[in-house]
Coordinates of C-alpha atoms in Angstrom, one line a residue:
Chain A
X117 CA 0.0 0.0 0.0
X118 CA 1.4 3.4 -1.0
X119 CA 2.3 5.9 1.7
X120 CA 1.0 9.4 1.7
X121 CA 2.4 12.2 3.9
X122 CA 0.1 15.1 4.5
X123 CA 1.5 18.3 6.0
X124 CA -0.7 21.2 7.0
X125 CA -2.7 22.8 9.7
X126 CA -5.0 21.0 12.1
X127 CA -7.1 23.8 13.5
X128 CA -10.2 25.4 14.9
X129 CA -12.3 27.4 12.5
X130 CA -15.2 29.7 13.2
X131 CA -17.2 30.4 10.0
X132 CA -20.0 32.8 9.1
X133 CA -21.9 32.4 5.8
X134 CA -25.2 33.8 4.6
X135 CA -26.7 30.5 5.9
X136 CA -25.5 30.7 9.5
X137 CA -22.5 30.7 11.7
X138 CA -20.5 28.2 13.7
X139 CA -18.6 28.2 17.0
X140 CA -15.1 26.8 16.9
X141 CA -15.3 23.7 14.9
X142 CA -12.7 21.3 13.5
X143 CA -10.8 22.7 10.5
X144 CA -7.3 23.0 9.0
X145 CA -5.8 22.0 5.7
X146 CA -4.4 18.7 6.9
X147 CA -7.8 17.8 8.3
X148 CA -9.6 18.3 5.0
X149 CA -6.8 16.8 2.9
X150 CA -6.8 13.8 5.2
X151 CA -10.5 13.2 5.2
X152 CA -10.5 13.4 1.4
X153 CA -7.5 11.1 1.0
X154 CA -9.0 8.6 3.4
X155 CA -11.4 7.5 0.7
X156 CA -8.5 5.8 -1.2
X157 CA -6.7 2.7 -0.2
X158 CA -3.5 4.4 1.0
X159 CA -1.4 4.5 4.2
X160 CA -1.7 8.2 5.1
X161 CA 0.0 10.1 7.9
X162 CA -0.8 13.7 9.0
X163 CA 2.0 15.9 10.1
X164 CA 0.9 18.9 12.1
X165 CA 0.8 20.6 15.5
X166 CA -2.1 21.4 17.9
X167 CA -2.4 22.7 21.5
X168 CA -3.6 21.1 24.7
X169 CA -7.0 22.5 24.0
X170 CA -7.5 20.2 21.0
X171 CA -10.1 17.6 21.7
X172 CA -9.0 13.9 21.6
X173 CA -12.2 13.1 19.8
X174 CA -11.0 15.2 16.8
X175 CA -7.8 13.2 16.7
X176 CA -9.8 10.0 17.0
X177 CA -11.9 11.1 14.1
X178 CA -8.8 11.1 11.9
X179 CA -7.5 7.9 13.3
X180 CA -10.8 6.2 12.7
X181 CA -10.4 7.1 9.0
X182 CA -7.1 5.3 9.1
X183 CA -5.0 8.4 9.2
X184 CA -1.8 8.0 11.2
X185 CA -1.7 10.9 13.7
X186 CA 1.6 10.2 15.4
X187 CA 3.1 13.1 13.4
X188 CA 0.6 15.6 15.0
X189 CA 2.6 17.2 17.8
X190 CA 0.5 18.1 20.9
X191 CA 1.9 21.1 22.8
X192 CA 0.2 20.6 26.2
X193 CA 0.4 24.2 27.3
X194 CA -0.2 25.7 23.9
X195 CA -3.3 26.7 22.0
X196 CA -4.4 25.3 18.6
X197 CA -4.3 27.5 15.5
X198 CA -7.5 29.4 15.1
X199 CA -9.0 31.0 12.0
X200 CA -12.3 32.8 11.6
X201 CA -13.8 34.1 8.5
X202 CA -17.0 35.5 7.0
X203 CA -18.2 34.8 3.5
X204 CA -19.9 37.4 1.4
X205 CA -23.2 36.8 -0.3
X206 CA -21.7 35.4 -3.5
X207 CA -19.7 32.9 -1.5
X208 CA -16.7 33.5 -3.7
X209 CA -15.0 36.0 -1.5
X210 CA -14.5 36.2 2.2
X211 CA -13.1 38.4 5.0
X212 CA -10.7 36.9 7.5
X213 CA -12.0 38.0 11.0
X214 CA -9.2 36.5 13.1
X215 CA -6.0 34.5 12.6
X216 CA -4.4 33.2 15.9
X217 CA -1.3 31.3 15.0
X218 CA -0.7 30.0 18.5
X219 CA 1.3 26.8 18.4
X220 CA 1.6 27.0 14.6
X221 CA 4.0 29.9 15.0
X222 CA 6.7 27.4 16.1
X223 CA 5.7 24.5 14.0
X224 CA 8.7 22.3 13.0
X225 CA 7.2 19.4 11.3
X226 CA 8.7 16.0 12.0
X227 CA 7.9 13.3 9.5
X228 CA 7.4 9.9 11.3
X229 CA 10.3 7.5 10.5
X230 CA 7.9 5.0 8.9
X231 CA 6.8 7.7 6.4
X232 CA 10.1 9.1 5.3
X233 CA 10.0 6.9 2.3
X234 CA 6.4 7.8 1.3
X235 CA 5.6 7.7 -2.4
X236 CA 3.5 10.9 -2.3
X237 CA 3.9 14.0 -0.2
X238 CA 1.1 16.5 0.0
X239 CA 2.3 19.9 1.3
X240 CA -0.7 21.9 2.5
X241 CA -0.6 25.7 2.6
X242 CA 2.1 26.7 5.1
X243 CA 5.2 28.9 5.2
X244 CA 7.4 27.7 2.3
X245 CA 10.3 27.1 4.6
X246 CA 8.2 24.7 6.6
X247 CA 7.1 23.0 3.4
X248 CA 10.8 22.7 2.4
X249 CA 11.8 21.2 5.7
X250 CA 9.5 18.3 5.1
X251 CA 11.1 17.5 1.8
X252 CA 14.5 17.6 3.5
X253 CA 13.4 14.8 5.8
X254 CA 12.4 12.4 3.1
X255 CA 15.0 9.6 2.8
X256 CA 13.7 8.4 -0.6
X257 CA 12.8 10.9 -3.4
X258 CA 9.0 10.8 -3.4
X259 CA 7.3 9.7 -6.7
X260 CA 5.1 12.9 -6.5
X261 CA 5.2 16.0 -4.4
X262 CA 2.1 18.2 -4.5
X263 CA 2.2 21.7 -3.0
X264 CA -0.6 24.1 -2.1
X265 CA 0.1 27.7 -1.3
X266 CA -1.5 31.1 -1.3
X267 CA -1.1 34.8 -2.2
X268 CA 0.1 35.6 1.4
X269 CA 3.4 33.8 0.8
X270 CA 3.8 35.5 -2.5
X271 CA 3.6 38.8 -0.7
X272 CA 5.7 37.9 2.4
X273 CA 8.1 35.1 1.5
X274 CA 8.4 35.0 -2.3
X275 CA 12.0 33.9 -2.4
X276 CA 11.4 31.0 -0.1
X277 CA 8.3 30.1 -2.0
X278 CA 10.2 30.1 -5.3
X279 CA 12.8 27.8 -3.7
X280 CA 10.3 25.2 -2.6
X281 CA 8.4 25.4 -5.9
X282 CA 11.6 24.3 -7.6
X283 CA 11.4 21.0 -5.7
X284 CA 7.9 19.9 -6.3
X285 CA 5.9 18.2 -9.1
X286 CA 2.4 19.6 -8.8
X287 CA 1.3 23.0 -7.6
X288 CA -2.3 23.8 -6.8
X289 CA -3.2 27.5 -6.6
X290 CA -6.2 29.5 -7.5
X291 CA -6.6 31.7 -10.7
X292 CA -5.8 35.0 -9.0
X293 CA -2.7 33.5 -7.3
X294 CA -1.5 32.1 -10.6
X295 CA -1.8 35.6 -12.1
X296 CA 0.0 37.2 -9.1
X297 CA 2.8 34.7 -9.2
X298 CA 3.5 35.2 -12.9
X299 CA 2.2 38.7 -13.7
X300 CA 0.2 37.1 -16.6
X301 CA -3.5 37.4 -17.0
X302 CA -3.9 34.5 -19.4
X303 CA -4.0 31.3 -17.4
X304 CA -2.4 29.4 -20.3
X305 CA 0.6 31.8 -20.3
X306 CA 0.7 31.8 -16.4
X307 CA 0.8 28.0 -16.3
X308 CA 3.7 28.0 -18.8
X309 CA 5.6 30.4 -16.6
X310 CA 5.0 28.3 -13.5
X311 CA 6.3 25.2 -15.4
X312 CA 9.5 27.1 -15.9
X313 CA 9.7 27.6 -12.1
X314 CA 9.8 23.9 -11.6
X315 CA 6.4 22.1 -11.4
X316 CA 5.7 19.8 -14.3
X317 CA 2.0 19.9 -13.5
X318 CA 0.0 23.0 -12.6
X319 CA -3.5 22.8 -11.2
X320 CA -5.4 26.1 -11.2
X321 CA -8.5 26.1 -9.0
X322 CA -11.3 28.3 -10.2
X323 CA -13.9 27.6 -7.4
X324 CA -17.4 27.3 -8.8
X325 CA -15.9 27.4 -12.3
X326 CA -13.9 24.2 -11.8
X327 CA -10.2 23.4 -12.1
X328 CA -7.6 23.3 -14.9
X329 CA -4.7 20.9 -15.1
X330 CA -1.7 22.0 -17.2
X331 CA 1.2 19.8 -18.3
X332 CA 3.4 21.3 -21.0
X333 CA 1.0 21.9 -23.9
X334 CA -1.7 19.6 -22.5
X335 CA -4.7 21.1 -20.8
X336 CA -7.6 19.4 -18.9
X337 CA -10.5 21.3 -17.7
X338 CA -12.8 19.8 -15.0
X339 CA -15.8 21.9 -14.4
X340 CA -17.2 22.1 -10.9
X341 CA -20.6 20.4 -10.4
X342 CA -23.2 23.1 -10.4
X343 CA -24.9 23.0 -7.0
X344 CA -28.2 24.2 -5.8
X345 CA -26.7 25.6 -2.7
X346 CA -23.1 26.2 -1.5
X347 CA -23.3 26.2 2.2
X348 CA -19.7 26.8 3.2
X349 CA -16.7 26.8 0.8
X350 CA -14.1 26.4 3.7
X351 CA -11.8 23.5 3.0
X352 CA -13.0 22.9 -0.6
X353 CA -9.5 23.6 -2.0
X354 CA -7.8 21.3 0.5
X355 CA -10.4 18.6 -0.1
X356 CA -9.7 18.9 -3.8
X357 CA -6.0 18.5 -3.1
X358 CA -6.6 15.6 -0.8
X359 CA -8.7 13.7 -3.4
X360 CA -6.1 14.5 -6.0
X361 CA -3.1 13.3 -3.9
X362 CA -5.0 10.3 -2.5
X363 CA -6.0 9.1 -6.0
X364 CA -2.4 9.4 -7.3
X365 CA -1.0 7.6 -4.2
X366 CA -3.5 4.8 -4.6
X367 CA -3.0 4.3 -8.3
X368 CA 0.8 5.0 -8.4
X369 CA 0.3 6.4 -11.9
X370 CA 1.6 9.9 -12.5
X371 CA 0.7 10.0 -16.3
X372 CA -1.3 13.0 -17.5
X373 CA -4.2 10.8 -18.4
X374 CA -4.4 9.5 -14.8
X375 CA -3.9 13.0 -13.4
X376 CA -7.1 13.9 -15.2
X377 CA -8.9 11.3 -13.2
X378 CA -7.2 12.6 -10.0
X379 CA -8.6 16.1 -10.8
X380 CA -12.1 14.5 -11.3
X381 CA -11.8 12.7 -7.9
X382 CA -10.7 15.9 -6.3
X383 CA -13.5 17.9 -7.8
X384 CA -16.0 15.3 -6.8
X385 CA -14.9 15.3 -3.2
X386 CA -14.8 19.1 -3.1
X387 CA -18.4 19.2 -4.3
X388 CA -19.5 17.4 -1.1
X389 CA -17.3 19.5 1.2
X390 CA -19.2 22.7 0.4
X391 CA -22.6 21.2 1.2
X392 CA -22.3 21.5 5.0
X393 CA -20.3 23.6 7.5
X394 CA -16.7 22.6 8.0
X395 CA -15.9 18.9 7.9
X396 CA -19.4 17.8 8.6
X397 CA -20.2 16.5 5.2
X398 CA -16.8 14.8 4.8
X399 CA -17.1 12.9 8.1
X400 CA -20.1 11.0 6.8
X401 CA -19.4 10.3 3.2
X402 CA -20.0 6.8 1.8
X403 CA -18.2 5.3 -1.1
X404 CA -21.6 4.8 -2.7
X405 CA -22.3 8.6 -2.6
X406 CA -18.9 9.2 -4.2
X407 CA -19.6 6.7 -6.9
X408 CA -22.9 8.3 -7.7
X409 CA -21.4 11.7 -7.9
X410 CA -18.6 10.5 -10.2
X411 CA -21.4 9.2 -12.5
X412 CA -22.9 12.7 -12.3
X413 CA -19.5 14.2 -13.3
X414 CA -19.4 11.9 -16.3
X415 CA -22.9 12.9 -17.4
X416 CA -22.0 16.6 -16.8
X417 CA -18.9 16.6 -19.0
X418 CA -18.9 13.6 -21.4
X419 CA -20.2 13.9 -24.9
X420 CA -20.2 11.7 -28.1
X421 CA -18.9 13.5 -31.2
X422 CA -17.4 11.1 -33.6
X423 CA -14.0 12.5 -34.7
X424 CA -11.1 10.8 -36.3
Chain B
X1106 CA -31.8 20.3 -46.3
X1107 CA -33.1 21.9 -43.1
X1108 CA -34.0 25.6 -43.1
X1109 CA -32.7 27.9 -40.5
X1110 CA -34.1 31.4 -40.0
X1111 CA -31.7 33.9 -38.3
X1112 CA -33.1 37.1 -37.0
X1113 CA -30.8 39.8 -35.6
X1114 CA -28.8 42.9 -36.2
X1115 CA -26.5 43.4 -39.1
X1116 CA -24.4 46.3 -38.0
X1117 CA -21.3 48.4 -37.8
X1118 CA -19.1 47.9 -34.7
X1119 CA -16.2 50.0 -33.5
X1120 CA -14.2 48.1 -30.9
X1121 CA -11.5 49.0 -28.5
X1122 CA -9.6 46.4 -26.5
X1123 CA -6.2 46.4 -24.7
X1124 CA -4.8 45.1 -28.0
X1125 CA -6.0 47.9 -30.3
X1126 CA -9.0 49.5 -31.8
X1127 CA -11.0 49.3 -35.0
X1128 CA -12.8 51.8 -37.2
X1129 CA -16.4 50.8 -38.2
X1130 CA -16.2 47.1 -39.1
X1131 CA -18.8 44.5 -39.9
X1132 CA -20.7 43.3 -36.8
X1133 CA -24.2 42.4 -35.6
X1134 CA -25.8 39.4 -34.0
X1135 CA -27.2 38.0 -37.3
X1136 CA -23.8 38.4 -38.9
X1137 CA -22.0 36.3 -36.3
X1138 CA -24.8 33.8 -36.0
X1139 CA -24.9 33.4 -39.8
X1140 CA -21.1 33.0 -40.2
X1141 CA -21.1 30.3 -37.5
X1142 CA -24.1 28.5 -38.8
X1143 CA -22.7 28.5 -42.3
X1144 CA -20.3 25.8 -41.3
X1145 CA -23.2 23.3 -41.2
X1146 CA -25.0 21.9 -44.2
X1147 CA -28.2 24.0 -43.7
X1148 CA -30.3 26.4 -45.8
X1149 CA -30.0 29.6 -43.7
X1150 CA -31.6 33.0 -44.2
X1151 CA -30.8 36.2 -42.4
X1152 CA -33.6 38.5 -41.5
X1153 CA -32.4 42.0 -40.6
X1154 CA -32.2 45.7 -41.7
X1155 CA -29.4 47.9 -42.8
X1156 CA -29.0 51.4 -44.2
X1157 CA -27.9 52.7 -47.6
X1158 CA -24.4 53.1 -46.1
X1159 CA -24.0 49.3 -45.7
X1160 CA -21.4 48.0 -48.2
X1161 CA -22.6 45.5 -50.8
X1162 CA -19.4 43.6 -50.2
X1163 CA -20.6 42.8 -46.6
X1164 CA -23.8 41.4 -48.0
X1165 CA -21.8 39.4 -50.5
X1166 CA -19.7 38.1 -47.7
X1167 CA -22.8 36.5 -46.2
X1168 CA -24.1 35.3 -49.6
X1169 CA -20.8 33.7 -50.4
X1170 CA -21.2 31.7 -47.2
X1171 CA -24.6 30.5 -48.6
X1172 CA -26.7 32.7 -46.4
X1173 CA -29.8 33.9 -48.0
X1174 CA -29.9 37.7 -47.6
X1175 CA -33.2 38.5 -49.3
X1176 CA -34.7 39.0 -45.8
X1177 CA -32.2 41.8 -45.1
X1178 CA -34.1 45.0 -45.8
X1179 CA -32.0 47.9 -47.2
X1180 CA -33.3 51.4 -46.3
X1181 CA -31.6 53.4 -49.0
X1182 CA -31.8 56.8 -47.1
X1183 CA -31.3 55.3 -43.7
X1184 CA -28.1 54.5 -41.7
X1185 CA -27.0 51.1 -40.4
X1186 CA -27.2 50.3 -36.7
X1187 CA -23.9 51.2 -35.1
X1188 CA -22.4 50.0 -31.8
X1189 CA -19.2 51.0 -30.2
X1190 CA -17.6 49.6 -27.1
X1191 CA -14.4 49.4 -25.1
X1192 CA -13.3 46.3 -23.2
X1193 CA -11.6 46.6 -19.8
X1194 CA -8.3 44.9 -19.2
X1195 CA -9.8 41.6 -18.0
X1196 CA -11.8 41.4 -21.2
X1197 CA -14.8 40.2 -19.3
X1198 CA -16.4 43.6 -18.9
X1199 CA -16.9 46.4 -21.3
X1200 CA -18.4 49.9 -21.6
X1201 CA -20.7 50.8 -24.4
X1202 CA -19.4 54.1 -25.9
X1203 CA -22.2 54.6 -28.5
X1204 CA -25.4 53.0 -29.7
X1205 CA -27.0 54.5 -32.7
X1206 CA -30.1 52.5 -33.6
X1207 CA -30.7 54.2 -36.9
X1208 CA -32.8 52.0 -39.2
X1209 CA -33.0 49.4 -36.4
X1210 CA -35.5 51.7 -34.6
X1211 CA -38.2 50.8 -37.1
X1212 CA -37.2 47.2 -37.8
X1213 CA -40.2 45.1 -38.7
X1214 CA -38.7 41.8 -39.7
X1215 CA -40.2 40.0 -42.7
X1216 CA -39.5 36.3 -43.0
X1217 CA -39.0 35.4 -46.7
X1218 CA -41.9 33.2 -47.9
X1219 CA -39.6 30.3 -48.6
X1220 CA -38.5 30.2 -45.0
X1221 CA -41.8 30.5 -43.2
X1222 CA -41.7 26.7 -42.7
X1223 CA -38.1 26.6 -41.4
X1224 CA -37.3 23.8 -38.9
X1225 CA -35.1 26.0 -36.7
X1226 CA -35.5 29.7 -35.8
X1227 CA -32.7 31.5 -34.1
X1228 CA -33.8 34.8 -32.6
X1229 CA -30.8 37.0 -31.9
X1230 CA -30.9 39.7 -29.2
X1231 CA -33.6 42.3 -30.2
X1232 CA -36.7 43.8 -28.6
X1233 CA -38.9 40.9 -27.5
X1234 CA -41.8 42.2 -29.5
X1235 CA -39.7 42.1 -32.7
X1236 CA -38.7 38.5 -31.7
X1237 CA -42.4 37.6 -31.2
X1238 CA -43.4 39.0 -34.6
X1239 CA -41.0 36.6 -36.3
X1240 CA -42.7 33.6 -34.6
X1241 CA -46.1 35.0 -35.7
X1242 CA -45.0 34.7 -39.3
X1243 CA -44.1 31.1 -39.3
X1244 CA -46.7 29.0 -41.1
X1245 CA -45.4 25.7 -39.6
X1246 CA -44.5 25.3 -36.0
X1247 CA -40.6 25.2 -36.0
X1248 CA -39.0 22.1 -34.5
X1249 CA -36.8 24.4 -32.4
X1250 CA -36.8 28.0 -31.5
X1251 CA -33.7 29.4 -29.9
X1252 CA -33.8 32.9 -28.3
X1253 CA -30.9 35.1 -27.2
X1254 CA -31.6 38.2 -25.1
X1255 CA -30.0 40.5 -22.6
X1256 CA -30.4 42.4 -19.3
X1257 CA -31.5 45.6 -21.2
X1258 CA -34.9 44.0 -22.1
X1259 CA -35.3 42.7 -18.5
X1260 CA -35.0 46.3 -17.4
X1261 CA -37.1 47.9 -20.1
X1262 CA -39.5 45.3 -21.5
X1263 CA -39.8 42.5 -19.0
X1264 CA -43.5 41.7 -19.8
X1265 CA -42.8 41.5 -23.5
X1266 CA -39.8 39.4 -22.8
X1267 CA -41.7 36.9 -20.6
X1268 CA -44.3 36.6 -23.3
X1269 CA -41.8 35.6 -26.0
X1270 CA -39.9 33.4 -23.6
X1271 CA -43.2 31.3 -23.3
X1272 CA -43.0 30.5 -27.0
X1273 CA -39.5 29.3 -27.3
X1274 CA -37.6 26.0 -26.7
X1275 CA -34.1 27.2 -25.9
X1276 CA -32.9 30.4 -24.2
X1277 CA -29.3 31.5 -24.2
X1278 CA -28.3 34.1 -21.6
X1279 CA -25.3 34.8 -19.5
X1280 CA -25.0 34.0 -15.8
X1281 CA -25.7 37.5 -14.6
X1282 CA -28.8 37.8 -16.8
X1283 CA -30.0 34.4 -15.5
X1284 CA -29.7 35.7 -12.0
X1285 CA -31.4 39.0 -12.8
X1286 CA -34.3 37.2 -14.6
X1287 CA -35.0 34.9 -11.7
X1288 CA -33.7 36.6 -8.6
X1289 CA -31.7 33.4 -7.8
X1290 CA -28.0 33.3 -7.3
X1291 CA -27.6 29.6 -7.8
X1292 CA -27.6 28.9 -11.5
X1293 CA -29.2 25.5 -10.9
X1294 CA -32.2 27.1 -9.2
X1295 CA -32.2 29.9 -11.8
X1296 CA -32.4 27.4 -14.6
X1297 CA -35.3 25.6 -12.9
X1298 CA -37.2 28.9 -12.7
X1299 CA -36.5 29.7 -16.3
X1300 CA -37.9 26.2 -17.3
X1301 CA -41.1 27.2 -15.5
X1302 CA -41.2 30.3 -17.7
X1303 CA -41.4 28.1 -20.8
X1304 CA -38.1 27.1 -22.3
X1305 CA -37.4 23.4 -22.0
X1306 CA -33.7 24.0 -22.5
X1307 CA -31.7 26.7 -20.8
X1308 CA -28.1 27.6 -21.9
X1309 CA -26.2 29.8 -19.5
X1310 CA -23.1 31.4 -21.0
X1311 CA -20.2 32.0 -18.6
X1312 CA -17.7 33.5 -21.0
X1313 CA -14.2 32.3 -20.3
X1314 CA -15.7 29.8 -17.8
X1315 CA -17.7 28.0 -20.5
X1316 CA -21.4 27.3 -20.9
X1317 CA -24.0 25.2 -19.1
X1318 CA -27.0 23.4 -20.7
X1319 CA -29.9 22.6 -18.4
X1320 CA -32.9 20.4 -19.3
X1321 CA -35.1 19.4 -16.3
X1322 CA -32.6 17.7 -13.9
X1323 CA -30.0 17.1 -16.6
X1324 CA -27.0 19.4 -16.7
X1325 CA -24.1 19.6 -19.2
X1326 CA -21.1 21.8 -18.6
X1327 CA -18.9 22.7 -21.6
X1328 CA -15.8 24.6 -20.5
X1329 CA -14.4 27.3 -22.7
X1330 CA -11.1 26.4 -24.4
X1331 CA -8.4 28.2 -22.3
X1332 CA -6.7 30.6 -24.7
X1333 CA -3.4 32.3 -24.7
X1334 CA -4.9 35.5 -25.8
X1335 CA -8.4 36.8 -26.1
X1336 CA -8.2 39.5 -28.7
X1337 CA -11.8 40.7 -28.9
X1338 CA -14.8 39.0 -27.3
X1339 CA -17.4 40.8 -29.5
X1340 CA -19.7 38.3 -31.1
X1341 CA -18.6 35.3 -29.1
X1342 CA -22.1 34.7 -27.7
X1343 CA -23.7 35.1 -31.1
X1344 CA -21.2 32.8 -32.6
X1345 CA -21.9 30.2 -29.9
X1346 CA -25.6 30.5 -30.6
X1347 CA -25.1 30.2 -34.3
X1348 CA -23.0 27.1 -33.9
X1349 CA -25.6 25.7 -31.6
X1350 CA -28.6 26.4 -33.9
X1351 CA -26.7 25.4 -37.0
X1352 CA -25.7 22.0 -35.6
X1353 CA -29.3 21.3 -34.4
X1354 CA -30.7 22.4 -37.8
X1355 CA -28.2 20.1 -39.6
X1356 CA -28.8 17.0 -37.4
X1357 CA -32.5 17.6 -36.9
X1358 CA -32.1 15.9 -33.5
X1359 CA -33.3 17.9 -30.4
X1360 CA -32.4 15.2 -27.8
X1361 CA -30.4 16.3 -24.8
X1362 CA -27.5 14.1 -25.9
X1363 CA -27.4 15.9 -29.3
X1364 CA -27.8 19.3 -27.7
X1365 CA -24.6 18.5 -25.7
X1366 CA -22.8 18.2 -29.1
X1367 CA -24.5 21.5 -30.2
X1368 CA -23.0 23.2 -27.2
X1369 CA -19.6 21.8 -28.0
X1370 CA -19.8 23.0 -31.6
X1371 CA -21.0 26.4 -30.3
X1372 CA -18.1 26.7 -27.9
X1373 CA -15.6 25.5 -30.5
X1374 CA -16.7 28.2 -33.0
X1375 CA -16.8 30.9 -30.3
X1376 CA -13.2 30.0 -29.3
X1377 CA -12.1 31.1 -32.8
X1378 CA -14.3 34.2 -32.8
X1379 CA -12.4 35.9 -30.0
X1380 CA -9.0 35.4 -31.6
X1381 CA -9.3 38.4 -33.9
X1382 CA -11.2 41.6 -34.1
X1383 CA -14.9 41.4 -35.2
X1384 CA -15.7 38.8 -37.8
X1385 CA -12.1 38.5 -39.2
X1386 CA -11.4 35.1 -37.8
X1387 CA -14.8 33.8 -38.7
X1388 CA -14.5 34.9 -42.3
X1389 CA -11.5 32.6 -42.9
X1390 CA -12.2 29.5 -40.9
X1391 CA -11.7 26.1 -42.6
X1392 CA -13.5 22.9 -41.6
X1393 CA -10.1 21.4 -41.0
X1394 CA -9.4 24.0 -38.3
X1395 CA -12.8 23.4 -36.7
X1396 CA -12.2 19.6 -36.8
X1397 CA -8.8 20.1 -35.1
X1398 CA -10.3 22.3 -32.4
X1399 CA -13.1 19.8 -31.7
X1400 CA -10.3 17.3 -31.0
X1401 CA -8.8 19.7 -28.6
X1402 CA -12.2 20.1 -26.9
X1403 CA -12.3 16.3 -26.5
X1404 CA -8.8 16.2 -25.0
X1405 CA -9.7 19.1 -22.8
X1406 CA -12.7 17.5 -21.2
X1407 CA -12.9 13.7 -21.7
X1408 CA -11.5 11.3 -19.1
X1409 CA -11.6 7.6 -18.6
X1410 CA -12.8 6.6 -15.2
X1411 CA -14.4 3.1 -15.3
X1412 CA -17.7 3.3 -13.5
X1413 CA -20.7 1.0 -13.7

């Protein structure tokens, strides 16, 4: 069974959307990535940090999904990273109301010994130096390293970001971030420039408009499933990344054709994530539901024009 | 051979984009629709109005593409409809700089006798009463009526618009217009409400994000081909509609599965339209180029996940 290392925050989120608001609930990139990846037959480990205030039941929730949590450091007298945000009416934009780094400020990820030879490494959004330090610990070159990042690091730690980007295979960023990173408006040109920075594969997430996969001159465009109601977009990008990385880890196939499927799995899982607040929908997701929605994705996108 | 009636403006456009600007060039909805539909084996007629200032060579350009122009009224002492617009840097939004209705103000479309039994009617964006008057002239109920409209008529002639919408089969509007028409943000809910207004098929155009086709609970999502450079979006929506209507007229098949293909043909043709100013790209488009781009669309969207 392939090993998958997941590095990212495990956190408390408080979320406000036009549909309601939550108290502090379970959140964090590694949480969403892990829950998504847990639907594939892989040996996954989460590497993160939490405080003494983090409930054991949340850790159990990950363990119960067969995610190794030995790499989640618990700082007994520290507090868990906390993020709070409010979504605007269109659900595409949000304001951050609070960011309390707490224990995350001193996060030095330690990859568990058993996972230093993992085939796939999924680096969730974190300081690029922290992401780099994970790659330094791998004793075998991973078959695939996927990195997620955001505009904040482009503003504050661009050089470090460019250094870690050189070392990875797949980058996942949103359309505005791709434009910021390259100074190019056209996503086709932006993706080409990002290729030149290192990653052979570029995934550009466009939220409700889907996701694009670029590899040299090849492009694949997976639309997002149109939904009646988007309840809470928090974690959708991480869920996408977790589905993507989990599928690649399970299949062990890094061809462009197989990455198309990974994008479809990522989009499928993300379409569930937004249906309820936080991780709620992802905690109770059956393989039958995933299967049905994959069929919907096929119906949504596949057509029969005979061409030779 | 199926007959296709195309009703819409034949006009002069003056366009400014970040890439340059034009003098008065050939434009108009019926022009773009006709040029797109001319790639299918159909007997198409354009119904429109122009002034004495309209060059014969522009009419010849349509005739040369086998479009019957006997339904284009020429008002010798009148002037041709003129539109001028300037696109913003993102190419998704534009300002209208001038709209001179001229002869269009008194446009009373007359469908040529030979085309009153046409199988497909494509009503380009015009006053809804003008669109209705075309349907009144048909002696045989068309197999399919496609209507394009815009927010302007929702603001100024909503009742007339709702009346013509009752009489059609397919509506094509953009996402913001679908939201305005229904008061619903979710496009899935908006499409359902539009179904209830009459059209069995709803096509929502999302520009660079593609197009959605709704029919009851069925949804098809055709992404737009990501382009290196969008030179001039003018006419892309009409080109899409022309490809859609032309393909349906040629195949005579109004099933949902075949409409998916019509959407793909529409998207394919629209992807060429934006590559040059005005109709320039559409005037010199070979079937070989279309065929190649259809293959690109397949590669862009088709995947192979085995599901039962």
